[in-house]
CSV table of C-alpha atoms in Angstrom, one decimal:
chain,number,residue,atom,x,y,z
A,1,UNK,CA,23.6,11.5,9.0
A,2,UNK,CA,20.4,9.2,9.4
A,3,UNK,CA,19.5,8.9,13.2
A,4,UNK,CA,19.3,4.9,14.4
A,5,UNK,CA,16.0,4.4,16.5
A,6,UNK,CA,13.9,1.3,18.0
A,7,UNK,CA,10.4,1.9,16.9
A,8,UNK,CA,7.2,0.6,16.5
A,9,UNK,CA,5.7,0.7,12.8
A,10,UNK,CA,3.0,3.0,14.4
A,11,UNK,CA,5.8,4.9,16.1
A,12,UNK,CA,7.6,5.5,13.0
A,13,UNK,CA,4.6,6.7,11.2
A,14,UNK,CA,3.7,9.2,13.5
A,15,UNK,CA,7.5,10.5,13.2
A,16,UNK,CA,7.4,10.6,9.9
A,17,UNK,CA,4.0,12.6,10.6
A,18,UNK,CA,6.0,14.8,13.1
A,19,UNK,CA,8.6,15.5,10.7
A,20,UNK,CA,6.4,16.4,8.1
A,21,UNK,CA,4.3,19.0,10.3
A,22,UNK,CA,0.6,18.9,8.6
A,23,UNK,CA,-1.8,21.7,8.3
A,24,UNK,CA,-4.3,19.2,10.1
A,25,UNK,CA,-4.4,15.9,11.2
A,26,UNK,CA,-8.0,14.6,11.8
A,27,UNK,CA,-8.6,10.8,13.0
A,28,UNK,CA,-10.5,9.1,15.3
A,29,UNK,CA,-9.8,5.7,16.8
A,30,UNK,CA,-9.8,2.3,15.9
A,31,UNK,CA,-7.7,-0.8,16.8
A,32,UNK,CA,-4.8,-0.9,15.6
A,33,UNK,CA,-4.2,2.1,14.5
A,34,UNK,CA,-4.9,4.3,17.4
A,35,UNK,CA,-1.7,4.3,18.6
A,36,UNK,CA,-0.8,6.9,15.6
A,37,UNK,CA,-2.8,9.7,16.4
A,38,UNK,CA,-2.3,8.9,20.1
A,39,UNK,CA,1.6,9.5,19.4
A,40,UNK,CA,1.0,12.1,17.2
A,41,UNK,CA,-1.3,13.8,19.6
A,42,UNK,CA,1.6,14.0,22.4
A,43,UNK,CA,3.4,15.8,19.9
A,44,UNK,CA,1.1,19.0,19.0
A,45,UNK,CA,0.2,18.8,22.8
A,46,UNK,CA,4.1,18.8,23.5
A,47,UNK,CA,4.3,21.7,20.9
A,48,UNK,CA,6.7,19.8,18.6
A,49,UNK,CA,3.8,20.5,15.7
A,50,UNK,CA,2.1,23.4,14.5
A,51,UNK,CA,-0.7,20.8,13.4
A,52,UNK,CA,-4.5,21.9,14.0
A,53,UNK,CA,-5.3,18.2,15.5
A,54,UNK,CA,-9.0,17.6,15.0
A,55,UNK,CA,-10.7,15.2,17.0
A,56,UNK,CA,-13.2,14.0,15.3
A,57,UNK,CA,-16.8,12.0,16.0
A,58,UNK,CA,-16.2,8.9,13.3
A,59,UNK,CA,-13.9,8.1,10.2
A,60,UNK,CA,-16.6,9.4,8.3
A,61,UNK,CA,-16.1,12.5,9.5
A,62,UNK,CA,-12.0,12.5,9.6
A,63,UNK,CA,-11.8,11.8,6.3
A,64,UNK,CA,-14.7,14.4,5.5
A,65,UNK,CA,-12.3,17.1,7.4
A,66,UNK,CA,-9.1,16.0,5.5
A,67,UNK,CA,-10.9,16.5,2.5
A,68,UNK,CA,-11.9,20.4,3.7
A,69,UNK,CA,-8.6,21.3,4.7
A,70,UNK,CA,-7.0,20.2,1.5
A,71,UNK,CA,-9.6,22.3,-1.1
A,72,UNK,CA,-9.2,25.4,1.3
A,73,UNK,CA,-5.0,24.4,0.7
A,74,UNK,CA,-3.9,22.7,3.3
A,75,UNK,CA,-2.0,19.6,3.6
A,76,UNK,CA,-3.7,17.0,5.8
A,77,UNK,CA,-3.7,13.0,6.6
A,78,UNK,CA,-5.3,10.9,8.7
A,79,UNK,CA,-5.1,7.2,10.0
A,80,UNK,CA,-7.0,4.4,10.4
A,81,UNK,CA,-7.8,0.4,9.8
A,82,UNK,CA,-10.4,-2.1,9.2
A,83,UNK,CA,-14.5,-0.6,9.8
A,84,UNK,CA,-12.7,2.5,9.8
A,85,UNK,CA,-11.7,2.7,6.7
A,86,UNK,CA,-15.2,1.3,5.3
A,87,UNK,CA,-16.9,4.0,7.0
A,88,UNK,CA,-15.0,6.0,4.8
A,89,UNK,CA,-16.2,4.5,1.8
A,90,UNK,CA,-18.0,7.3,0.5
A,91,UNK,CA,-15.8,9.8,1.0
A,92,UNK,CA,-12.8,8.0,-0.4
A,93,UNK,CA,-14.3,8.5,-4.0
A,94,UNK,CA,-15.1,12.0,-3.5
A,95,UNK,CA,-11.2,12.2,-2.2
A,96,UNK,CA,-9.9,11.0,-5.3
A,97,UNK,CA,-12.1,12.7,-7.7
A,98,UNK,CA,-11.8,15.8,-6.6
A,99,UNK,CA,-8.3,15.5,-6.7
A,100,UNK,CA,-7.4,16.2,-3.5
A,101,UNK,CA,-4.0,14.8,-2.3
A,102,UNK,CA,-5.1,13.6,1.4
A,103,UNK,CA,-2.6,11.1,2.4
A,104,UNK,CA,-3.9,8.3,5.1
A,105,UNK,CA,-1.9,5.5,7.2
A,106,UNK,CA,-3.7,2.2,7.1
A,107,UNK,CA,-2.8,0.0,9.8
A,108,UNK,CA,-4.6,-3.1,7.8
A,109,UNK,CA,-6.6,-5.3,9.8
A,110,UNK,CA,-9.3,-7.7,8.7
A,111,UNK,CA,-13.6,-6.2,8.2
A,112,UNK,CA,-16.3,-7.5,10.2
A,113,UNK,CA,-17.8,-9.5,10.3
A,114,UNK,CA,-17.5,-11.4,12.3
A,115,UNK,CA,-16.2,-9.0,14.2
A,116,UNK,CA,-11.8,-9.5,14.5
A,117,UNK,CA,-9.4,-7.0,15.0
A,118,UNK,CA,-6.6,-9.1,13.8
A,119,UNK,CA,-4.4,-8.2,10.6
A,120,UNK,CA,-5.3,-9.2,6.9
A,121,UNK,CA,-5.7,-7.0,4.3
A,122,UNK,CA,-9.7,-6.8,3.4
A,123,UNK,CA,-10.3,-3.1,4.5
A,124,UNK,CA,-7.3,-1.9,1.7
A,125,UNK,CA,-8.2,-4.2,-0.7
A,126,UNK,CA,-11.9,-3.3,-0.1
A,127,UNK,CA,-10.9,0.1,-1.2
A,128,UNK,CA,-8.6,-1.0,-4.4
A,129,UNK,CA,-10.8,0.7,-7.1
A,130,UNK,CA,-11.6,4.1,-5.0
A,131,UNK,CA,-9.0,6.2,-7.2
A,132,UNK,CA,-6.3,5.9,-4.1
A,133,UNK,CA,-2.6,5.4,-4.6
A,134,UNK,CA,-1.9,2.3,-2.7
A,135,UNK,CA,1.7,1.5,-1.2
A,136,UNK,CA,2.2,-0.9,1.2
A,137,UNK,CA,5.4,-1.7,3.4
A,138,UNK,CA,7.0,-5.1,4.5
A,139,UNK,CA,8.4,-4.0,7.5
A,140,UNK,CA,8.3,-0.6,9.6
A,141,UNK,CA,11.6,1.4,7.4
A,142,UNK,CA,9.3,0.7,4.6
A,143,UNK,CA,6.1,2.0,6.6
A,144,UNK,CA,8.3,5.3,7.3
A,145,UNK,CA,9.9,5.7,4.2
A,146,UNK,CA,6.6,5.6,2.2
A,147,UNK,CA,4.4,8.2,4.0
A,148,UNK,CA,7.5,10.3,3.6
A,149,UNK,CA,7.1,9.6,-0.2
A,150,UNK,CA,3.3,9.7,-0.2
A,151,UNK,CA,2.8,13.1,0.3
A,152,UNK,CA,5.5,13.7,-2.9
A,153,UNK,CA,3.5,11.4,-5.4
A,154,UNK,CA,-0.1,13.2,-4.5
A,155,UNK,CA,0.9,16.7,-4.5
A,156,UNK,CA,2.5,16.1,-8.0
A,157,UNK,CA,1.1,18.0,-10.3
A,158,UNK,CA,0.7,15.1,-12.8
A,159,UNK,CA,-0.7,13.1,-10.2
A,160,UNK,CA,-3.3,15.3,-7.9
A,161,UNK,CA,-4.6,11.8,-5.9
A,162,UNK,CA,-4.7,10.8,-2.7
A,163,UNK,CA,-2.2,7.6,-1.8
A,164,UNK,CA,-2.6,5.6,1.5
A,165,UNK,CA,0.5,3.8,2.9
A,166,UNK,CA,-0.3,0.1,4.1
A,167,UNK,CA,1.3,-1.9,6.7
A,168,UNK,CA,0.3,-5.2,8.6
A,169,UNK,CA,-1.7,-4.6,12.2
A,170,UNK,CA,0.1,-6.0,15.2
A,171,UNK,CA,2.7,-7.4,12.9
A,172,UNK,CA,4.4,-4.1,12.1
A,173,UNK,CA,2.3,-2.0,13.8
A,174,UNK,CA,3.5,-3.3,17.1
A,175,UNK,CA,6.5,-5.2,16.8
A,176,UNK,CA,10.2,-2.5,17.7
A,177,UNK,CA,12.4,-3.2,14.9
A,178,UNK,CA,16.1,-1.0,14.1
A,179,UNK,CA,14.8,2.3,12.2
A,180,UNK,CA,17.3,4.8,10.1
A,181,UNK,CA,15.0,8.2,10.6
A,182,UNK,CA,15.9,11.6,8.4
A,183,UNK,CA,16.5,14.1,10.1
A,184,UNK,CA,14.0,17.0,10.6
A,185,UNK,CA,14.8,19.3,8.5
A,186,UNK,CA,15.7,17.1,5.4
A,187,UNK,CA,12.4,15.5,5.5
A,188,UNK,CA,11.0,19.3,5.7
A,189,UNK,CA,13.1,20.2,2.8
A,190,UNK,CA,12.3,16.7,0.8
A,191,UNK,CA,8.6,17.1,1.0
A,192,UNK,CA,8.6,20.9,0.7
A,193,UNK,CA,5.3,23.1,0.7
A,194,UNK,CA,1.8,22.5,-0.5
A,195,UNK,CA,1.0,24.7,-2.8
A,196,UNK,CA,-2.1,23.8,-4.7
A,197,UNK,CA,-2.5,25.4,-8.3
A,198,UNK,CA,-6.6,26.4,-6.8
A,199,UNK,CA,-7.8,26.5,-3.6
A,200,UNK,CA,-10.8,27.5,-1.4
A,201,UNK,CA,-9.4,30.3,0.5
A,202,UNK,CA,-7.3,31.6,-2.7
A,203,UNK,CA,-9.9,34.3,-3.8
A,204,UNK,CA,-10.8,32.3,-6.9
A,205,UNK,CA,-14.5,31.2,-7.8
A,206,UNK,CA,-14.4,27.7,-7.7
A,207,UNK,CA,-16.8,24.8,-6.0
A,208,UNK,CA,-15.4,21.8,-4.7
A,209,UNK,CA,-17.6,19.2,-4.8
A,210,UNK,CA,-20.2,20.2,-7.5
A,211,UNK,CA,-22.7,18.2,-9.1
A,212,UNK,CA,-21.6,17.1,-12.7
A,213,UNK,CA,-24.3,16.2,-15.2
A,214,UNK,CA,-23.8,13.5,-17.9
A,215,UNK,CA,-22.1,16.3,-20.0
A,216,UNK,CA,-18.9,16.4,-17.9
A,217,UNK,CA,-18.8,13.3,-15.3
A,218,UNK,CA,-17.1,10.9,-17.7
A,219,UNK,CA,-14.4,13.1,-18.8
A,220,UNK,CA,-13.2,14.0,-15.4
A,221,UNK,CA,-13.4,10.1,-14.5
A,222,UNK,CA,-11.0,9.9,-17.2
A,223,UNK,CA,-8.5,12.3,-16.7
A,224,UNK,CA,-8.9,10.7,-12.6
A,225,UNK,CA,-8.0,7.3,-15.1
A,226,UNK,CA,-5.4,9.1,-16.6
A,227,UNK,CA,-3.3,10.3,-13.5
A,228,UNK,CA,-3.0,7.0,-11.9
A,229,UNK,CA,-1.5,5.8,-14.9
A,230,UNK,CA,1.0,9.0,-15.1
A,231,UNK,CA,1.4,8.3,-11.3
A,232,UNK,CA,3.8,5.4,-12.1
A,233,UNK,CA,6.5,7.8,-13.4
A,234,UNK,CA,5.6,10.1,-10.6
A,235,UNK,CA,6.8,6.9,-7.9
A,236,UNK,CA,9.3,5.9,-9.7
A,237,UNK,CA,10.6,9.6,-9.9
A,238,UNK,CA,9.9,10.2,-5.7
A,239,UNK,CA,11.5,6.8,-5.2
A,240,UNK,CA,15.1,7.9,-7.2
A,241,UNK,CA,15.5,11.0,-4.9
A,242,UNK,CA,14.5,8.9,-2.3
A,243,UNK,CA,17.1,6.9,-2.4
A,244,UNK,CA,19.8,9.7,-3.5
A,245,UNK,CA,18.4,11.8,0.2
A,246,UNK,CA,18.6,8.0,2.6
A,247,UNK,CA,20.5,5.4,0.7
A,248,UNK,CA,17.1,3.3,0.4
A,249,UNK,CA,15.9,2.1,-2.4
A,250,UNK,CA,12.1,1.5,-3.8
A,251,UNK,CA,10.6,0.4,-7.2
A,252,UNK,CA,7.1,-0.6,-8.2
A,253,UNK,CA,7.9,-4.1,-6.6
A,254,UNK,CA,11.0,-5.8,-5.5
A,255,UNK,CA,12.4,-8.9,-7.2
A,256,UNK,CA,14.6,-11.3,-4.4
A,257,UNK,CA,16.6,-14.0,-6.0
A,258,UNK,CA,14.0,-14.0,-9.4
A,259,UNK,CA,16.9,-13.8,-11.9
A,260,UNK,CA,17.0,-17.9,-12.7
A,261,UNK,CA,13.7,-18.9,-11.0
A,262,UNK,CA,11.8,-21.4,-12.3
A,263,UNK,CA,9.0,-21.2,-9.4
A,264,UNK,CA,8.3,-17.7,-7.5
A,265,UNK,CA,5.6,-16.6,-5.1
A,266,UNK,CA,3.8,-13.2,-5.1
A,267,UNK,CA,3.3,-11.3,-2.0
A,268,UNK,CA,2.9,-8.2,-0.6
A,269,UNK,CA,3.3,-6.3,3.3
A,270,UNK,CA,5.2,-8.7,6.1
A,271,UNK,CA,4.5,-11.7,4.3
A,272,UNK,CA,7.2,-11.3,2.5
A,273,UNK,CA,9.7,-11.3,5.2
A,274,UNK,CA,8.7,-15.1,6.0
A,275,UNK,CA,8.6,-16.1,2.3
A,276,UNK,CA,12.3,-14.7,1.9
A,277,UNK,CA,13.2,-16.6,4.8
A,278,UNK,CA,12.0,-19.9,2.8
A,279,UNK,CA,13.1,-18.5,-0.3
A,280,UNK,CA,17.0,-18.6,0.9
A,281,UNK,CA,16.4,-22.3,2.7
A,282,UNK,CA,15.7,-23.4,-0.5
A,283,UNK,CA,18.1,-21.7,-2.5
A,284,UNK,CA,20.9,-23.3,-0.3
A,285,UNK,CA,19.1,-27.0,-1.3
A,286,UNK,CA,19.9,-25.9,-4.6
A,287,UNK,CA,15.9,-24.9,-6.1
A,288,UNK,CA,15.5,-22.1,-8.4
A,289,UNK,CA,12.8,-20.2,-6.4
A,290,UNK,CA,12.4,-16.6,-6.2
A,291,UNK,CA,10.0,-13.9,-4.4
A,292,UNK,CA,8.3,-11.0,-6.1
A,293,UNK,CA,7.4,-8.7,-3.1
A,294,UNK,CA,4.9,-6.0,-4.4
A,295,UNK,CA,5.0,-2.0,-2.9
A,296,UNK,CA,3.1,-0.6,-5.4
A,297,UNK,CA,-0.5,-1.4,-6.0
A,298,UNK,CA,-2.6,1.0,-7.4
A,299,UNK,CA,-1.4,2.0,-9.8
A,300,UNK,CA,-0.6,-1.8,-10.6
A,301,UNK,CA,2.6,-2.1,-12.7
A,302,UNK,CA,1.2,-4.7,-15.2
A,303,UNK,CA,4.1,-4.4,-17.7
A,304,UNK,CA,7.0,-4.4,-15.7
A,305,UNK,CA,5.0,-7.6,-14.0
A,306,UNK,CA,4.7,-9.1,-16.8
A,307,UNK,CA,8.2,-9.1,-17.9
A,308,UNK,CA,9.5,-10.1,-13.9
A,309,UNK,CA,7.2,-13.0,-14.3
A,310,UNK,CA,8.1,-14.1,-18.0
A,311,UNK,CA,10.7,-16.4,-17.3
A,312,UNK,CA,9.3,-18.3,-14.0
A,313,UNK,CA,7.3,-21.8,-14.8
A,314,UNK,CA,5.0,-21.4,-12.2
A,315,UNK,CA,4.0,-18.7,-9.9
A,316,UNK,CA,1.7,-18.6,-6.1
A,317,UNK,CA,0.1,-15.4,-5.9
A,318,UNK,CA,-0.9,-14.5,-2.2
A,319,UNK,CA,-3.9,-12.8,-1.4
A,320,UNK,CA,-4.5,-11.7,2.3
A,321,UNK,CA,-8.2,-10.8,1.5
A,322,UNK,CA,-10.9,-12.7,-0.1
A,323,UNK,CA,-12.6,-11.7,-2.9
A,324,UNK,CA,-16.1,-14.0,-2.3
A,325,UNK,CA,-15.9,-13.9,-6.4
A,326,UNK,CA,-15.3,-17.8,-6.7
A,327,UNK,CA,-12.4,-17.2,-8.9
A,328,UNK,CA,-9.3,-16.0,-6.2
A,329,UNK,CA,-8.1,-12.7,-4.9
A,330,UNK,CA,-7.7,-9.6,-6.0
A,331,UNK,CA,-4.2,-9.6,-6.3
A,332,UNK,CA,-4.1,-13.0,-8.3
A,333,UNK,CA,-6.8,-11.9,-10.7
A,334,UNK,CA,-4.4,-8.2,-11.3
A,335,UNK,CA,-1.5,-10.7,-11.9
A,336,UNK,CA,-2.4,-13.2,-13.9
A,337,UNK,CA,-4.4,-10.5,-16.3
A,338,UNK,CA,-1.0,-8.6,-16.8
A,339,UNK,CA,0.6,-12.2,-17.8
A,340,UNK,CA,-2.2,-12.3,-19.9
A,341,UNK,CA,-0.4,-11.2,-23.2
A,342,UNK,CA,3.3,-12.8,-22.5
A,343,UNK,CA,4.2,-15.5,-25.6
A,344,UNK,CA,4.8,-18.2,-22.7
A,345,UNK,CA,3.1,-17.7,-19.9
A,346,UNK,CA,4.1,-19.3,-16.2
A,347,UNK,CA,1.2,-21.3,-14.7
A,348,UNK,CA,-0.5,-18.9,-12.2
A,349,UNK,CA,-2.3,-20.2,-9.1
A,350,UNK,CA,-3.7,-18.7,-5.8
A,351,UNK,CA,-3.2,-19.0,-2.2
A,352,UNK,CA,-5.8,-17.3,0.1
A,353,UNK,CA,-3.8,-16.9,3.8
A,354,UNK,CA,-3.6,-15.6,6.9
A,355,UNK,CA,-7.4,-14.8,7.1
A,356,UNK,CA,-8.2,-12.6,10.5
A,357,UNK,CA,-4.6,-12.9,11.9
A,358,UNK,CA,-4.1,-16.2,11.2
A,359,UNK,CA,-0.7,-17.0,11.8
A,360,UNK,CA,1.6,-17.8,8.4
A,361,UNK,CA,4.5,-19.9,9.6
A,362,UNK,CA,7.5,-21.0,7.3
A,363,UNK,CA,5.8,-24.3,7.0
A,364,UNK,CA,2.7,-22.3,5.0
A,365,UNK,CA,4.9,-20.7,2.6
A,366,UNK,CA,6.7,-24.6,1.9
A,367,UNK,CA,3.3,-26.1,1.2
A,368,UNK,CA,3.3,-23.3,-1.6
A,369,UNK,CA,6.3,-24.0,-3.0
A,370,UNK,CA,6.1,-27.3,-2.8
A,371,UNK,CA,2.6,-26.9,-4.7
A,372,UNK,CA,4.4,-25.3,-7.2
A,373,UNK,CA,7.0,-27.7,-7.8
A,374,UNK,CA,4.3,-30.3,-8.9
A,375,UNK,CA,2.7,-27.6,-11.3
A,376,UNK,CA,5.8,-28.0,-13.1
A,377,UNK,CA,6.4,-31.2,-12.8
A,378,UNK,CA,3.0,-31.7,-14.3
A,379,UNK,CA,3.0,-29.1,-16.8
A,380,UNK,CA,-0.7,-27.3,-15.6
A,381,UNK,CA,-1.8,-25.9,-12.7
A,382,UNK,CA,-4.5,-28.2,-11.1
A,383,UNK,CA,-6.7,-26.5,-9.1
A,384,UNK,CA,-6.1,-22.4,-9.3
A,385,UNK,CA,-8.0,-21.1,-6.2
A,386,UNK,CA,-6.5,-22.5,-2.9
A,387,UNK,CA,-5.9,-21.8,0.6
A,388,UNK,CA,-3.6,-22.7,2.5
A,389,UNK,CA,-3.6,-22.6,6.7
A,390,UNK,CA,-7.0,-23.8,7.1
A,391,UNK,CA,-7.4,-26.2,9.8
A,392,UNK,CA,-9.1,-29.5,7.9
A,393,UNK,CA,-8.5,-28.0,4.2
């Protein structure tokens, strides 16, 4: 039976972190994500972990400790958000291609500078193309219920990467919502052990972290390549016994209301609460609009995007991030690429939003819809990059 809690989405994530019991947890602070390795630090102090907690002197050097206590075959995580995560940068990459299935919390907040600790989604996106599983949540079950998953798809032995779990600073992070948490030992059984094929400390001569010449780096970029596309079948696998062990059920994205839409907005993280909100105020004035709420990003599910889109006239992606390329965000140029190939393709537009916290009220989320209404009226899209929420734009 699935135990009813008030949590924050910090809160829940360090449960899930409790429940889970890692070899070592190495983080250091930054707004607002400190409050999960402050939790979670109550609970190795409180002895409800047999966690070796490092404290560490910079991101930097969490990640660079996760990354040592995986190769000698441990399991280990960390958290952060924002600078923190771009201090990471380098060590990201070296994460991901030496397979190493580190799992991290970001609590997404917007980069300096200037400076703002507000939420958007820049320090995630920043890291898109690092070779990291990315899966982000909408509300703080969803923040829960995928680091429980996380550490499932990067252990995999199809998969071997290292997936961070998303969820919007302040938004989720802070805000007590209704939780349904596993219980202990099912999450204990449902991740299992960590039992890497090669290790450090397994008596084997191997070098983690070698330096590979022009004869070998490209082929172990493409087998890195090649498990983040057979990570899909990996997520979608987790996801089913997910759902058979807690009743809750995940795909690559979620489609709400999209079965007759002529218009539909893509979105990803809290967002889509709001837009859903709209979505059904519309539906009861009789429009044919529809929501297509994203969980999984890396690896980005470009066919089965495709064909949710197919039918829709016109689509708003939302980006929470710019991209400073001239041409939208990252998430409308993954989107419109994978509608690329379709027969008849929906007009595709972007909507940049919510920039350092801004605030992204139902009346945002009409103006997009409402944009959207005269894309089809006309029959072309007008002007593709937008923002919406500006003040004098």
């Amino acid at each position: 039976m699935s135990i009813r809690e008030r949590l924050s989405g910090n809160e829940a994530v360090a449960v899930a972190l409790k429940q889970i019991d890692p070899d070592v947890v190495a983080a250091y602070p930054i707004t607002p994500s400190t409050e999960v390795p402050q939790y979670f630090a109550q609970f190795v102090a409180d002895g409800q972990v047999n966690t070796e907690f490092v404290t560490v002197e910079s991101e930097h050097s969490a990640m660079s400790a996760c990354i040592t206590a995986t190769a000698a075959g441990g399991r280990s995580a960390t958290i952060t958000s924002a600078c923190g995560l771009a201090l990471m940068w380098e060590l990201l990459y070296v994460a991901s291609g030496s397979r190493l299935p580190v799992t991290l919390a970001v609590v997404n907040r917007a980069l300096s500078g200037p400076i703002n600790i507000n939420n958007d989604h820049s320090d995630s996106m920043g890291a898109r193309d690092s070779g990291w599983i990315q899966l982000y949540s909408e509300n703080n079950q969803e923040a829960y219920d995928n680091y429980i998953m996380s550490l499932r798809i990067a252990e995999h032995k199809d998969v071997l990467l290292p997936v961070m779990t998303c969820q919007d600073g302040f938004i989720t992070s802070h805000a007590i919502e209704n939780i349904e948490l596993l219980e202990d030992e099912k999450v204990k059984k449902f991740v299992g052990e960590y039992k890497p094929e090669h290790s450090l400390l397994s008596g084997e001569k191997i070098s983690i972290g070698p330096y590979d010449t022009p004869m070998f780096y490209f082929e172990h970029q493409y087998q890195r390549a090649r498990a983040m596309v057979d990570s899909k079948k990996v997520i979608l696998d987790v996801s089913k016994e997910f759902a058979a062990l807690s009743g809750r059920e995940y795909g690559l994205f979620e489609e709400y209301k999209m079965e007759d839409a002529e218009r539909a907005i893509v979105v990803l993280n809290s967002t889509a609460g709001t837009a859903k909100a709209v979505c059904d105020e519309l539906r009861a004035n009789g429009e044919k609009v529809g929501i297509l709420k994203l969980r999984v990003y890396r690896p980005f599910p470009m066919e089965e995007i495709a064909k949710a889109l197919a039918h829709v006239k016109a689509v708003a992606v939302m980006d929470k991030a710019e991209s400073f390329s001239a041409m939208g965000g990252p998430v409308f140029n993954d989107v419109r690429s994978a509608c690329y190939e379709l027969k008849t393709r929906p007009h595709i537009i972007n909507y940049i939003y919510g920039l350092g916290g801004r605030d992204v009220p139902t009346t945002d989320i009409k103006i997009v819809f409402d944009a959207l209404k005269e894309v089809v009226k006309n029959d072309k899209p007008g002007e593709i990059y937008r923002h919406v929420g500006v003040r004098g734009v």
